[in-house]
XYZ file of C-alpha atoms in Angstrom:
532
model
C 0.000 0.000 0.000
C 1.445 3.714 -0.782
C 1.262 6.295 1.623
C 0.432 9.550 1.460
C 2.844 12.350 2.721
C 2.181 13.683 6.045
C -0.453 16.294 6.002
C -1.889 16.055 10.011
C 0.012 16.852 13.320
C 0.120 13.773 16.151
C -0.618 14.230 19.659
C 2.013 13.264 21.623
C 2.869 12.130 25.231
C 5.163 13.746 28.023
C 8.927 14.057 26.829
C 9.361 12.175 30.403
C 6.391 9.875 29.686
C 8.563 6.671 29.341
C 11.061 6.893 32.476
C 7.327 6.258 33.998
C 7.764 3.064 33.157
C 10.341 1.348 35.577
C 12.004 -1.270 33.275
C 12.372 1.737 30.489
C 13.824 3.913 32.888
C 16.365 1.409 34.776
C 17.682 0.467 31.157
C 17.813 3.960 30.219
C 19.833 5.110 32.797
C 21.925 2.138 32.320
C 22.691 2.662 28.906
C 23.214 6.502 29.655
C 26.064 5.553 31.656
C 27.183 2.526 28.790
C 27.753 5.765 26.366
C 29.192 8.191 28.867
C 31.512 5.270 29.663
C 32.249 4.688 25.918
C 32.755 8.419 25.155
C 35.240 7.987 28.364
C 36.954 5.072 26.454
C 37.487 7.059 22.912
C 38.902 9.512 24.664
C 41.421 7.318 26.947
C 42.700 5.517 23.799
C 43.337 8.534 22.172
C 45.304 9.873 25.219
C 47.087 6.557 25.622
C 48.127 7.008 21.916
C 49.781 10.230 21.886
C 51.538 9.300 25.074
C 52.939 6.515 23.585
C 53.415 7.358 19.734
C 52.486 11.098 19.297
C 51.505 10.147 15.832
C 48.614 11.675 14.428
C 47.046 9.312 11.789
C 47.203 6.322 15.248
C 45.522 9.119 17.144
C 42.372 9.745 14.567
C 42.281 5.718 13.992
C 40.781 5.028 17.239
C 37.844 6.874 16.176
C 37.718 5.004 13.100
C 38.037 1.410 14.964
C 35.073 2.827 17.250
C 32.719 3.406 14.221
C 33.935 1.382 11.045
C 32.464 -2.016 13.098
C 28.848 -0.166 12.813
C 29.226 -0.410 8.655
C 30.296 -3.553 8.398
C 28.417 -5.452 11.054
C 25.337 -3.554 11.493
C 22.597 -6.156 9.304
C 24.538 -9.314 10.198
C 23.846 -7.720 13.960
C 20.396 -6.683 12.719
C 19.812 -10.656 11.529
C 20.908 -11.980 14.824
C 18.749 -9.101 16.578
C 15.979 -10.164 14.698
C 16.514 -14.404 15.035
C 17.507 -15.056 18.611
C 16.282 -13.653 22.082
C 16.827 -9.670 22.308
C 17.209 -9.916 26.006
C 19.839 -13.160 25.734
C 21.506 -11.361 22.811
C 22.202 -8.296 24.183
C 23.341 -9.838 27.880
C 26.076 -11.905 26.120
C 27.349 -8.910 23.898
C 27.749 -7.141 27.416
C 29.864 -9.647 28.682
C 31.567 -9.815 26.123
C 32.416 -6.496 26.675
C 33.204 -6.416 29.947
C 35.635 -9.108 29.497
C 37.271 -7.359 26.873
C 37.464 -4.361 29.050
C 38.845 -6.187 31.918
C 41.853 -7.243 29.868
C 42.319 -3.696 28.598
C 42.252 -2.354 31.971
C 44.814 -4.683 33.145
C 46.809 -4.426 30.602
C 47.081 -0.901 30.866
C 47.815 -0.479 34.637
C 50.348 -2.949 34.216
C 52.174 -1.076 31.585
C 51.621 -4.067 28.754
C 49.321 -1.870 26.124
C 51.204 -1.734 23.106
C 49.271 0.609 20.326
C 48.266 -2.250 18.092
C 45.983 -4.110 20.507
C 45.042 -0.949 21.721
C 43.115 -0.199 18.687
C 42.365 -4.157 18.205
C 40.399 -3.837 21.251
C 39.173 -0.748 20.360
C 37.461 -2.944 17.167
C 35.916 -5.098 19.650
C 34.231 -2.448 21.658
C 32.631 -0.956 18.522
C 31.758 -4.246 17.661
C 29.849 -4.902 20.437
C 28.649 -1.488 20.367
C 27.430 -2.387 16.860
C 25.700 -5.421 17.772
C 23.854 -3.614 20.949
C 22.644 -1.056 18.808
C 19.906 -2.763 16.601
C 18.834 -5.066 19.598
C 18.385 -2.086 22.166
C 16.151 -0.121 19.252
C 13.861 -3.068 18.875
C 13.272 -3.879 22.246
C 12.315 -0.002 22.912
C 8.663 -1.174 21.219
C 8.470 -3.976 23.795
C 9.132 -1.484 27.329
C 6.641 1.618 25.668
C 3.110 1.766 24.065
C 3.494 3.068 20.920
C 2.212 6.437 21.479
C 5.332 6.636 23.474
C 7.535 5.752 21.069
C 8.506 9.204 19.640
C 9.089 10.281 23.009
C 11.676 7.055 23.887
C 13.407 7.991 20.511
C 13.939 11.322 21.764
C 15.407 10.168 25.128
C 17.363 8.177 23.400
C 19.011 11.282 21.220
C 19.479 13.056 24.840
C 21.279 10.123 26.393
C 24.057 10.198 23.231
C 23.839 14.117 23.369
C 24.490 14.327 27.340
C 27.551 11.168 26.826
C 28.862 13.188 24.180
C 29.244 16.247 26.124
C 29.689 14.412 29.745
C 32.044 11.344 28.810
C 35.071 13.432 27.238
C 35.068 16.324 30.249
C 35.166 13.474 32.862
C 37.471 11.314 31.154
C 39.964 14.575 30.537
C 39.916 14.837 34.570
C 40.538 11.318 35.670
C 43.145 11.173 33.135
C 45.024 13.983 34.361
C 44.837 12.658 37.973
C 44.889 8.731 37.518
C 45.878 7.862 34.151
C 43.541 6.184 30.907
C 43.642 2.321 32.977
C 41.280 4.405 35.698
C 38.921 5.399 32.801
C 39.020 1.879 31.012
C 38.151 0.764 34.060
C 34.645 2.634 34.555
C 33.562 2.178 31.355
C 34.125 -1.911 32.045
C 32.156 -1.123 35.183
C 29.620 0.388 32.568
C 28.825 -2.677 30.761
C 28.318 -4.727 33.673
C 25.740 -2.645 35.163
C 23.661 -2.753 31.940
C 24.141 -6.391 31.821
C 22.880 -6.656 35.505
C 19.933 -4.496 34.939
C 19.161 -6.768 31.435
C 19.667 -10.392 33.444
C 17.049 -8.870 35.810
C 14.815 -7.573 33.277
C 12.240 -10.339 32.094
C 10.893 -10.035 28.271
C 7.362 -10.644 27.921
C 7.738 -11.931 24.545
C 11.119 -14.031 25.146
C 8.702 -17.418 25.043
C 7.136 -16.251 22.124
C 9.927 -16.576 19.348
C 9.499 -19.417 16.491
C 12.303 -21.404 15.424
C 15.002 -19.458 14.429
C 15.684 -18.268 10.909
C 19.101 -19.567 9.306
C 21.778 -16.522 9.785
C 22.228 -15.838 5.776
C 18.380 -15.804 5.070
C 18.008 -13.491 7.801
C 20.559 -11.460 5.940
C 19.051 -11.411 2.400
C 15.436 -11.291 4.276
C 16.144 -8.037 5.659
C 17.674 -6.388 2.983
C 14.684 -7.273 0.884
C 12.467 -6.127 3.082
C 14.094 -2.334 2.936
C 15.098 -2.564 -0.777
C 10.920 -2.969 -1.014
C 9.223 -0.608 1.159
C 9.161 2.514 -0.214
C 8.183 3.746 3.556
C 11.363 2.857 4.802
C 13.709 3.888 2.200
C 12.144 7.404 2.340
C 13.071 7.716 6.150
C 16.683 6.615 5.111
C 16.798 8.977 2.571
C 15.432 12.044 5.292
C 17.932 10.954 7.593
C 20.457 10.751 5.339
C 19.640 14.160 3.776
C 19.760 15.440 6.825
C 23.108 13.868 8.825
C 25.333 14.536 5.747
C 25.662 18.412 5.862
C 24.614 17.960 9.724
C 27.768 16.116 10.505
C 29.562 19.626 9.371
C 28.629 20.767 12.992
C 30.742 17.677 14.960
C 33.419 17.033 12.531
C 34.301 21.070 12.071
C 33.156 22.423 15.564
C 36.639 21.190 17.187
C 38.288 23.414 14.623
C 36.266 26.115 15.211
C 36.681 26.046 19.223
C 40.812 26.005 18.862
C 41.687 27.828 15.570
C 39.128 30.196 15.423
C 37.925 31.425 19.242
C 41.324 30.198 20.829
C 39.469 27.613 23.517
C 41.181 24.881 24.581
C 39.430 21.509 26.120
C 37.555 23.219 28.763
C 36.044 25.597 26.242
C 35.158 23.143 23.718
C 33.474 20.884 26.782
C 31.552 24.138 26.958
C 30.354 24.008 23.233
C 29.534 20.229 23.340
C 27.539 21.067 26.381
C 25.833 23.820 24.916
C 24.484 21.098 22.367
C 23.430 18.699 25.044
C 21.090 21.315 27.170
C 19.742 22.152 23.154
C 19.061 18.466 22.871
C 17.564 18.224 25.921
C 15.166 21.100 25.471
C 14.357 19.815 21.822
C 13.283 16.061 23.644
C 11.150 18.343 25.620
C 9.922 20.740 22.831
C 9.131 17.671 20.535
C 5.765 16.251 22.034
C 4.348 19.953 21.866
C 5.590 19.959 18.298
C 4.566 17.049 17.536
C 1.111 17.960 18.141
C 1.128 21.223 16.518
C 3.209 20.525 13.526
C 3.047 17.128 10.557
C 6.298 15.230 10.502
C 6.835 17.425 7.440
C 6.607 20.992 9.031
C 8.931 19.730 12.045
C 11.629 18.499 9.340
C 11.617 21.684 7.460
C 11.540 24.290 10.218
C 14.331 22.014 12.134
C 15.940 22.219 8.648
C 15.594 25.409 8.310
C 16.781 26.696 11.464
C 20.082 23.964 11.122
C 21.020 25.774 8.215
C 21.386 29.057 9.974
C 23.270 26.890 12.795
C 25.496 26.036 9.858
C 26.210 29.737 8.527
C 26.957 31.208 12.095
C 28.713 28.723 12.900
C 30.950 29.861 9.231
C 30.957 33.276 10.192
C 30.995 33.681 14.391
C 34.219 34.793 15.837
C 32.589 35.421 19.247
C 32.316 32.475 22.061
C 28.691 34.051 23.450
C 27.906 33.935 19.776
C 28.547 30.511 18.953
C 27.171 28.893 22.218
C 23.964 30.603 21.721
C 23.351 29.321 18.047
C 24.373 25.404 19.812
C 21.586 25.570 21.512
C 19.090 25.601 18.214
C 21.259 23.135 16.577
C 21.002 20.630 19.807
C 17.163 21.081 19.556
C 17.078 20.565 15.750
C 19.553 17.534 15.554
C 16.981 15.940 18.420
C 13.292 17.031 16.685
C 14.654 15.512 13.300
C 16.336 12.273 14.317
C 14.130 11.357 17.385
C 11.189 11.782 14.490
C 13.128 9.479 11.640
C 13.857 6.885 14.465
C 10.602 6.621 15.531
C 9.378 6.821 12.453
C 11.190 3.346 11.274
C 10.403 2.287 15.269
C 6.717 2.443 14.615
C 6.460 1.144 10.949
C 8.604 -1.779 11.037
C 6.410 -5.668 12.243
C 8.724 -7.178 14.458
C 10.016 -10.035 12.621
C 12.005 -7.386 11.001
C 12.635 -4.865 13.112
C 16.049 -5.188 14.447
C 16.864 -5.522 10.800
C 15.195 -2.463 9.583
C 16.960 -0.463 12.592
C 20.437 -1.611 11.371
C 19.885 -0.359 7.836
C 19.282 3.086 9.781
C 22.202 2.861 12.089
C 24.064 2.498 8.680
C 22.866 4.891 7.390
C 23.457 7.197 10.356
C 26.724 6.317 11.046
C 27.406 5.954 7.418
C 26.414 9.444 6.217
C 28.031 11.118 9.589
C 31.492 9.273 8.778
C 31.088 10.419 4.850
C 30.138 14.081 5.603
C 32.666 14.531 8.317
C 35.596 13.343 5.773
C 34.574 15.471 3.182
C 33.529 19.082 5.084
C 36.973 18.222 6.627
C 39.121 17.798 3.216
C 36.752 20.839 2.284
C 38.214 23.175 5.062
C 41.652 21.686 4.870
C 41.398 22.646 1.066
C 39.668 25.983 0.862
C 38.523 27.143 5.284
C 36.199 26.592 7.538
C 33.592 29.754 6.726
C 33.654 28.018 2.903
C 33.247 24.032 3.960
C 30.317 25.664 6.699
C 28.915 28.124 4.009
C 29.261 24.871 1.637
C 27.293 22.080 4.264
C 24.726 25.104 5.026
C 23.954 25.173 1.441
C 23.311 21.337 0.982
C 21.017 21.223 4.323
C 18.783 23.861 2.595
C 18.763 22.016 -0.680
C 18.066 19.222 0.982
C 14.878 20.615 3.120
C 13.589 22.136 0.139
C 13.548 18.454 -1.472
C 11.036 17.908 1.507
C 8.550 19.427 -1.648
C 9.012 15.794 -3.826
C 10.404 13.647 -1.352
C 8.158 14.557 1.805
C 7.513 11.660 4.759
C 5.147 9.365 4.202
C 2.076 9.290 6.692
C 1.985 5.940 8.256
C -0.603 6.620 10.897
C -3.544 4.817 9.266
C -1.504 1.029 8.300
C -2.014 -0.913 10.507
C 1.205 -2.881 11.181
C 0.361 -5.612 13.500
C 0.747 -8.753 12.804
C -1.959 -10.765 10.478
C -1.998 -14.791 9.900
C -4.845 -14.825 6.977
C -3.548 -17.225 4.297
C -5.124 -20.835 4.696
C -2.224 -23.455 5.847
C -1.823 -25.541 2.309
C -2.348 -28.748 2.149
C 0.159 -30.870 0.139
C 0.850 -34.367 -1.128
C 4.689 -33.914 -0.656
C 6.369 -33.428 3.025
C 9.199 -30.991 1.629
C 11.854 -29.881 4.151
C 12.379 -26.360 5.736
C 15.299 -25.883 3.144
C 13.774 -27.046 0.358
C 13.601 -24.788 -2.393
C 12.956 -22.479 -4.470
C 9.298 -23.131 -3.972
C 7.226 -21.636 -6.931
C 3.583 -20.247 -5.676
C 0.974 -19.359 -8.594
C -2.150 -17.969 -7.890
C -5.043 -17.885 -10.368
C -7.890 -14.846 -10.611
C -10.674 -14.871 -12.415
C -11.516 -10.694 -13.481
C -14.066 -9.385 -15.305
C -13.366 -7.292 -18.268
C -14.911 -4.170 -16.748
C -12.307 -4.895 -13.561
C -9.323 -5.712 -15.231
C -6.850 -2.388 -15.410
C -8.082 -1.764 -11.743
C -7.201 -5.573 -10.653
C -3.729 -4.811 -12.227
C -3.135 -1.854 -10.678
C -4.293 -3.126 -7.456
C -1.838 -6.416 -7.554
C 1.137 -3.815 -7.320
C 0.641 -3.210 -3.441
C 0.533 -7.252 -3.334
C 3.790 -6.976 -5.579
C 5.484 -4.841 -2.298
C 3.553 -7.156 -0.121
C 5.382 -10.205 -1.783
C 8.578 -9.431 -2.141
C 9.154 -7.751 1.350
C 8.119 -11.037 2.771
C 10.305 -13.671 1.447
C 9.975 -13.797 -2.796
C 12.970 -13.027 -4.624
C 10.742 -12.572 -7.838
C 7.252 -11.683 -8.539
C 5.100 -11.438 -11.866
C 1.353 -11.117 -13.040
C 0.325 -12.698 -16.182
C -2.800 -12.882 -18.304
C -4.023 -16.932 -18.774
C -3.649 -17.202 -22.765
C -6.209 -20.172 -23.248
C -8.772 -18.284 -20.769
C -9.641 -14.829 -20.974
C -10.550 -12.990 -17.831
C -8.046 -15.086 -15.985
C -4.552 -13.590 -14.549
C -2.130 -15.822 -13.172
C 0.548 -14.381 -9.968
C 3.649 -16.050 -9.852
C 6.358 -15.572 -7.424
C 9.362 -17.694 -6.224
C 10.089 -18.067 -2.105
C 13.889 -18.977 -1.835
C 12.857 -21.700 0.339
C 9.992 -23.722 1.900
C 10.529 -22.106 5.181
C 10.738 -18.721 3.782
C 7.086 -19.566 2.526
C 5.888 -20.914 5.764
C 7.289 -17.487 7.293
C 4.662 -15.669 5.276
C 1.835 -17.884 6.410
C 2.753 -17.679 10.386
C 3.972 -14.195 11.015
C 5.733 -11.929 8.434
C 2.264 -10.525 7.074
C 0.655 -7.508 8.413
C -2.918 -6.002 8.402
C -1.931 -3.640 5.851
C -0.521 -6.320 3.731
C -3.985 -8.608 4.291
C -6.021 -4.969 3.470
C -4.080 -5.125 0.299
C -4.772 -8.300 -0.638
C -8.739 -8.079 -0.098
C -8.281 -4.317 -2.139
C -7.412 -6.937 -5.377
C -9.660 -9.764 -4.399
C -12.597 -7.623 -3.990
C -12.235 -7.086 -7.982
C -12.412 -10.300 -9.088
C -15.561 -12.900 -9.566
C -14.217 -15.966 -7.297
C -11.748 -17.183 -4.651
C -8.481 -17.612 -6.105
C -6.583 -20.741 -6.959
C -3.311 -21.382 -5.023
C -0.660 -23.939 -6.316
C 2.583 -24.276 -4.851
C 5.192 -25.819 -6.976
C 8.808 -27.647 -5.202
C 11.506 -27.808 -7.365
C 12.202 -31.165 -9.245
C 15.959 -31.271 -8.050
């Protein structure tokens, strides 16, 4: 089914709404201090590294080994997200990571922290960091009602906003009095606590979970699902619109704090902060927002107001000057991605969720690591008030494309889950694996009926392929007129069963009885194993 862009405002909950809710709020504040202990930890390595080396390119690598694990392993992450227990999932990566930060922290008080495994580790953090991230998202729908949801996503924005302003001010003071094995320390501390607070945390749907999907289907499953949902590749393509000349503000505002207004660390803490209390007040602003503004209105005036962020920032050679203009840009960076998040939060069944979310994180790490290498070849080339002037100018472009490429209104689909199809009934026993499985279903349509059948059978195209069929076609029956024939081909038997028990949703069975209700009879459903 298409959507329609977003024409109507949505009241929303309290900002606080979902620290109401106990489990929300123990996990929250656990994870707050997971990313003020892994700000803590970037900044430690670095230290560690220019105490030991002084070299540069080591020094900017850690940050690379911290994010370049959220590319590569976000939808394998997404896959296991999505095929074995959340909780389970996410209390192993957590040990896993406090192991590994036990042996860094040893290592390091004892002297025996040589570069290399220094950033090797650093690798493993961000890829358990990478495998948290699409696990935590989808369990968010799980602790909140969905009315909630917006508001979770924007607590979620504070808790990075207030890590990345808290972790690297209290990391630069225990290093200076105790030395990075003190920090590494804490931030092991970190994982354990969230671990604790997961182990006691009980899933209501942890006894709910089918067998699980086979790792490399889950894969391809996922990325079908996104290549064919035109909902969810228009939020990737608002985010990423929007993070690209966004990530001019991070990747340049360091530059701008010690070559242009002369601060050193405790200044800049005082810029990053200045974001934070903007991202706070933004998670506060946005239910109010939310229910006087569409989706559309709050992405172009947070647009908007970003790209004036972006030429002050250019321009500003006063502290007072630049702090105040932080505090839009906090508020804006929060409105839009708290709204894209939840967005892709609300829209996505569950099968598919955690897979869905990694795309995103992609996405949102990819476009941030992209932008920040280019506005900063762009002022190495040419100046900051050009590369700022030159990021302002693509976030305006970009909200102006808000005219053609607007959000899609999702509020009417109904996205919970719909088990409608009839369980078939065959002559062979064919095995989960077995496959490709060929399924043909046979309409009979009136003349009169017959362009509007067809043109109804391409939300039941979507509905297909986003479920499990690698390809799909309607044909015309050349012995019979009036009859049209769907084909499509499942990759497997269990792929097929998927759809029956689970994958569809009540937009996707509203779809089907849109077509149905335009022909003269039930259909005809044949499913066809492969010979071999």
């Amino acid at each position: 089914m298409s959507a329609e862009p977003v024409t109507a405002p949505v009241a929303s909950p309290s900002a606080w709404a979902p620290l109401h809710i106990a489990v929300f709020r123990s996990l929250w504040l656990a994870l707050l201090a997971s990313n003020i202990g892994t700000w803590m930890q970037t900044v430690g390595a670095q230290w560690l590294l220019v105490e030991q080396s002084g070299n540069d390119t080591l020094v900017a690598v850690v940050q690379t080994a911290s994010t370049l694990p959220m590319l590569l392993l976000a939808l394998p992450s997404g896959a296991l997200a999505d095929t074995l227990d959340r909780r389970r999932l996410l209390i192993g990566v957590q040990a896993f990571l406090t192991a590994t930060g036990i042996l860094l922290t040893v290592l390091t008080l004892t002297g025996h922290m040589p570069a290399t495994l220094l950033l090797t580790l650093t690798f493993a953090f961000g890829a358990g960091q990478a495998l948290t991230a699409p696990a935590w998202q989808a369990v968010i729908p799980e602790l909140v009602p969905r009315p909630q949801l917006a508001s979770a996503s924007a607590l979620g924005a504070i808790s990075m906003n207030l890590a990345r302003a808290v972790g690297p001010a209290v990391a630069g003071v225990l290093i200076a009095q105790t030395g990075a094995g003190v920090v590494f320390g804490l931030n092991t501390l970190t994982f354990a606590a969230f671990g604790l607070v997961l182990w006691r945390w009980r899933s209501p749907t942890a006894g709910d979970a089918a067998a699980p999907e086979r790792f490399a289907a889950a894969v391809r499953a996922g990325g079908r699902y996104v290549r064919h949902s035109p909902v969810v590749r228009r939020i990737l393509l608002r985010a990423a619109l929007f993070l690209v000349p966004g990530s001019a503000l991070w990747a340049l505002l360091p530059l701008v704090a010690s070559r242009r207004l002369g601060l050193g660390s405790g200044g800049y803490g005082i810029l990053l902060a200045a974001v934070g209390v903007g991202a706070v007040a933004g998670a506060l602003l946005l239910p109010r927002m939310r229910a006087r503004w569409s989706m559309n209105q709050l992405l172009l005036v947070s647009g908007a107001a970003f790209t004036v962020v972006l030429v002050v920032l250019g321009v500003a050679r006063v502290e007072l000057a630049v702090v105040a203009v932080l505090l839009p840009a906090g508020v804006a960076w929060v409105m839009v991605l708290s709204s894209v998040n939840a967005a892709m939060q609300l829209f996505l069944p569950n099968w598919v969720r955690a897979r869905g979310l990694a795309v995103y994180q992609m996405v949102f790490a990819g476009a941030q690591a992209a932008g920040a290498l280019a506005w900063g070849a762009l002022s190495d080339a040419y100046g900051l008030v050009p590369a700022h002037l030159a990021a302002a100018a693509l976030m305006g472009a970009g909200v102006v494309t808000l005219r053609w490429w607007p959000m899609r209104d999702t509020t009417g689909l109904n996205r919970e889950p719909a088990v409608f199809w009839p369980e078939p009934h065959l002559e062979l026993d064919p095995d989960d694996h077995d496959g490709p499985v060929l399924v043909t279903v046979s309409y009979p349509v009136s003349a009169e009926h017959e362009q509007a059948f067809v043109d109804a059978m391409e939300a039941v195209r979507r509905s297909r392929l986003r479920t499990g069929a690698v390809r799909w076609g309607l044909f015309r029956d050349g012995e019979e007129r009036g009859r049209f024939v769907e084909a499509y081909l499942v990759p497997s038997w269990d792929e097929h069963r998927r759809q029956h028990a689970g994958r569809l949703t009540g937009s996707d069975r509203e779809a089907e009885e849109r077509a149905q209700a335009l022909t003269d009879g039930p259909p005809l459903v044949s499913h066809l194993l492969s010979a071999r």
